[in-house]
Amino acid sequence: DTGVSQDPRHKITKRGQNVTFRCDPISEHNRLYWYRQTLGQGPEFLTYFQNEAQLEKSRLLSDRFSAERPKGSFSTLEIQRTEQGDSAMYLCASSRGTGSGNTIYFGEGSWLTVV
Amino acid sequence: GEDVEQSLFLSVREGDSSVINCTYTDSSSTYLYWYKQEPGAGLQLLTYIFSNMDMKQDQRLTVLLNKKDKHLSLRIADTQTGDSAIYFCAESKSNYQLIWGAGTKLIIKP
């Protein structure tokens, strides 16, 4: 069990550019989540996958944001035409989805700075 | 509403016990969680409690749940400098979404 891993850990991009983050969940976890966190705040839910199906998207996830989990394993979160307000830490998490409180394990996060 | 509220700061002396409090609003939440976040890092799950429990203890951590008052607390015994972090309380809104507090920054005084 290597934990949830995210890449890159830090990204600085110019406004208007596209960025993509990757998340590798804990193996055999069928649920995968994306959250966003800004300084001084708790995480905000963005979206959730059960295997390869994207089952829920927050209203925070504008049409510039797209998330995929094509084979039910790793996931990508792409932000198109980045804006300064997109600067935040993007957290990926995974869980088994059953039992043990559906315990959700987080990665170390990907910091995005839009300049 | 879906508010989870926590105090923003808690300062304790090294070796004392820390008690971090949280109130939540959704009485249908089945699980409540405590996560720890160190600077620049992700969220580390510390513990969770099922809503039909009053207390859960795990080494230096004790979680107390008062479901009637929708009050959750985390007690850290013998607080150490390594416990310095932000502690988040979260309630399960559904089987996939957590609602989070803003976090309590624990400051350890020597």
XYZ file of C-alpha atoms in Angstrom:
225
model
C 0.000 0.000 0.000
C 1.902 3.027 -1.257
C -0.782 5.577 -0.498
C -2.405 8.094 -2.806
C 0.153 9.810 -4.999
C -0.263 13.032 -6.924
C 1.800 14.631 -9.638
C 3.066 17.284 -9.971
C 3.299 18.487 -6.399
C 3.699 22.079 -7.491
C 2.766 23.871 -10.690
C 3.174 27.519 -11.593
C 1.412 28.549 -14.769
C 0.482 31.696 -16.585
C -3.114 32.771 -16.710
C -4.842 31.289 -19.715
C -2.707 28.159 -19.900
C -4.029 24.642 -19.391
C -2.793 22.411 -16.588
C -3.298 18.746 -15.836
C -2.885 16.925 -12.532
C -2.600 13.184 -12.115
C -3.686 11.056 -9.198
C -2.848 7.419 -8.520
C -5.151 6.066 -5.819
C -4.445 3.272 -3.386
C -4.625 0.066 -5.354
C -7.980 -1.710 -5.198
C -9.741 1.443 -4.021
C -12.697 1.819 -6.331
C -13.645 5.322 -5.267
C -11.625 8.380 -6.168
C -12.283 11.977 -5.160
C -10.998 15.399 -6.083
C -11.115 18.249 -3.594
C -9.795 21.798 -3.702
C -8.355 23.669 -0.734
C -7.416 27.323 -0.402
C -5.393 28.811 2.431
C -7.236 28.977 5.722
C -10.104 26.829 4.515
C -11.140 23.236 4.673
C -11.272 21.180 1.483
C -14.153 21.658 -0.952
C -15.566 18.701 -2.827
C -15.145 18.825 -6.609
C -15.994 15.426 -8.018
C -16.118 11.703 -7.321
C -15.643 8.497 -9.307
C -16.854 5.006 -8.610
C -14.497 2.942 -10.755
C -14.459 4.718 -14.121
C -17.847 6.381 -13.718
C -17.971 10.014 -12.650
C -20.987 9.971 -10.370
C -21.059 13.430 -8.895
C -19.749 16.874 -9.749
C -19.890 19.953 -7.564
C -21.152 23.244 -8.911
C -17.629 24.457 -8.145
C -16.472 22.399 -11.107
C -16.986 24.873 -13.940
C -16.847 23.791 -17.564
C -13.167 24.726 -17.621
C -12.544 21.761 -15.331
C -12.658 18.189 -16.510
C -11.805 15.018 -14.655
C -11.383 11.536 -16.046
C -10.666 8.090 -14.749
C -10.552 6.110 -17.969
C -9.694 2.646 -16.673
C -10.929 2.983 -13.143
C -7.407 3.345 -11.805
C -5.544 6.665 -12.070
C -7.370 9.932 -12.640
C -6.551 13.248 -14.251
C -7.927 16.684 -13.485
C -7.493 19.239 -16.252
C -8.075 22.953 -15.883
C -8.368 24.871 -19.134
C -7.758 28.610 -19.555
C -6.572 28.950 -15.966
C -7.551 32.004 -13.950
C -5.897 33.470 -10.875
C -8.833 32.276 -8.811
C -7.890 28.704 -9.659
C -4.794 29.018 -7.457
C -5.252 26.423 -4.730
C -4.162 23.000 -3.620
C -5.915 20.201 -5.472
C -6.303 17.128 -3.341
C -7.004 13.637 -4.548
C -8.357 10.941 -2.268
C -9.484 7.369 -2.534
C -11.493 4.836 -0.574
C -12.746 1.273 -0.791
C -16.308 2.489 -0.723
C -17.587 -0.061 1.728
C -17.208 -0.666 5.429
C -14.797 0.927 7.910
C -16.547 4.235 7.596
C -15.680 4.403 3.909
C -12.371 5.748 5.160
C -11.041 8.321 2.743
C -7.287 8.623 2.321
C -5.749 11.750 0.843
C -2.658 12.369 -1.216
C -0.160 15.118 -0.530
C -1.909 17.485 -2.918
C -0.900 19.427 -6.004
C -0.292 23.132 -5.483
C -1.349 25.338 -8.366
C -0.232 28.955 -8.646
C -1.639 30.963 -11.538
C 0.324 34.136 -12.259
C -27.268 24.392 6.632
C -24.162 22.301 6.203
C -21.825 24.095 8.569
C -19.077 22.441 10.506
C -17.555 24.898 12.924
C -14.262 24.880 14.763
C -12.196 27.398 16.659
C -9.392 28.719 14.490
C -6.582 28.431 17.047
C -5.664 26.462 20.162
C -2.494 27.051 22.152
C -1.276 24.503 24.712
C 1.920 23.803 26.604
C 4.030 20.822 25.643
C 3.036 17.862 27.783
C -0.478 19.125 28.473
C -3.624 17.724 26.888
C -5.142 19.447 23.860
C -8.885 19.436 23.313
C -10.110 20.502 19.899
C -13.843 21.042 19.561
C -16.178 20.874 16.583
C -19.899 21.361 16.066
C -21.812 20.060 13.090
C -25.343 20.454 11.848
C -26.354 17.339 9.929
C -27.824 14.912 12.430
C -27.986 12.233 9.740
C -24.197 12.073 9.420
C -23.127 8.501 9.991
C -19.414 9.085 10.443
C -17.365 11.952 11.793
C -13.677 12.316 11.102
C -10.579 14.055 12.361
C -7.797 14.824 9.916
C -4.387 16.384 10.551
C -2.632 18.658 8.083
C 0.959 19.779 8.467
C 2.225 22.825 6.522
C 2.279 22.247 2.783
C 1.121 18.651 3.155
C -1.991 16.679 2.445
C -4.570 15.476 4.937
C -3.743 12.615 7.251
C -6.664 10.662 8.657
C -6.276 10.504 12.433
C -9.444 8.784 13.487
C -13.157 8.539 12.867
C -16.188 7.684 14.939
C -19.472 6.114 14.002
C -22.510 8.122 14.996
C -23.837 5.464 17.369
C -20.684 5.635 19.487
C -19.983 8.053 22.324
C -16.266 7.623 22.589
C -13.331 6.156 20.768
C -9.789 5.928 22.064
C -6.655 5.258 20.065
C -3.372 5.629 21.936
C -3.004 9.359 22.752
C -6.196 10.285 20.909
C -9.674 10.278 22.433
C -12.743 11.234 20.425
C -15.948 12.180 22.218
C -19.255 12.501 20.418
C -22.340 14.177 21.853
C -24.918 13.465 19.206
C -27.674 15.345 20.990
C -25.658 18.560 20.940
C -23.936 17.695 17.616
C -20.599 18.225 19.301
C -17.401 16.368 18.546
C -14.089 16.707 20.321
C -10.574 15.399 19.873
C -8.331 15.111 22.902
C -4.606 14.666 22.406
C -2.867 13.528 25.562
C 0.713 14.572 26.367
C 0.879 17.024 23.467
C 4.234 17.069 21.680
C 5.829 19.529 19.281
C 5.160 17.077 16.466
C 1.461 17.542 17.077
C 1.678 21.103 15.731
C -0.633 21.155 12.726
C -4.096 22.125 11.600
C -6.798 19.703 12.682
C -9.923 19.368 10.572
C -13.247 17.975 11.661
C -15.431 16.531 8.886
C -18.868 14.960 8.736
C -20.118 12.560 6.102
C -22.839 14.222 4.057
C -23.365 11.152 1.944
C -21.450 8.037 1.142
C -19.038 10.012 -0.985
C -18.870 13.562 0.293
C -17.411 15.077 3.443
C -18.304 18.487 4.830
C -15.329 20.133 6.482
C -14.666 22.676 9.150
C -12.131 25.443 8.520
C -9.575 23.742 10.746
C -8.061 24.458 14.154
C -4.407 25.410 14.248
C -2.758 23.754 17.246
C 0.154 25.778 18.613
C 2.512 24.129 21.082
C 4.281 26.312 23.625
C 7.539 24.989 25.141
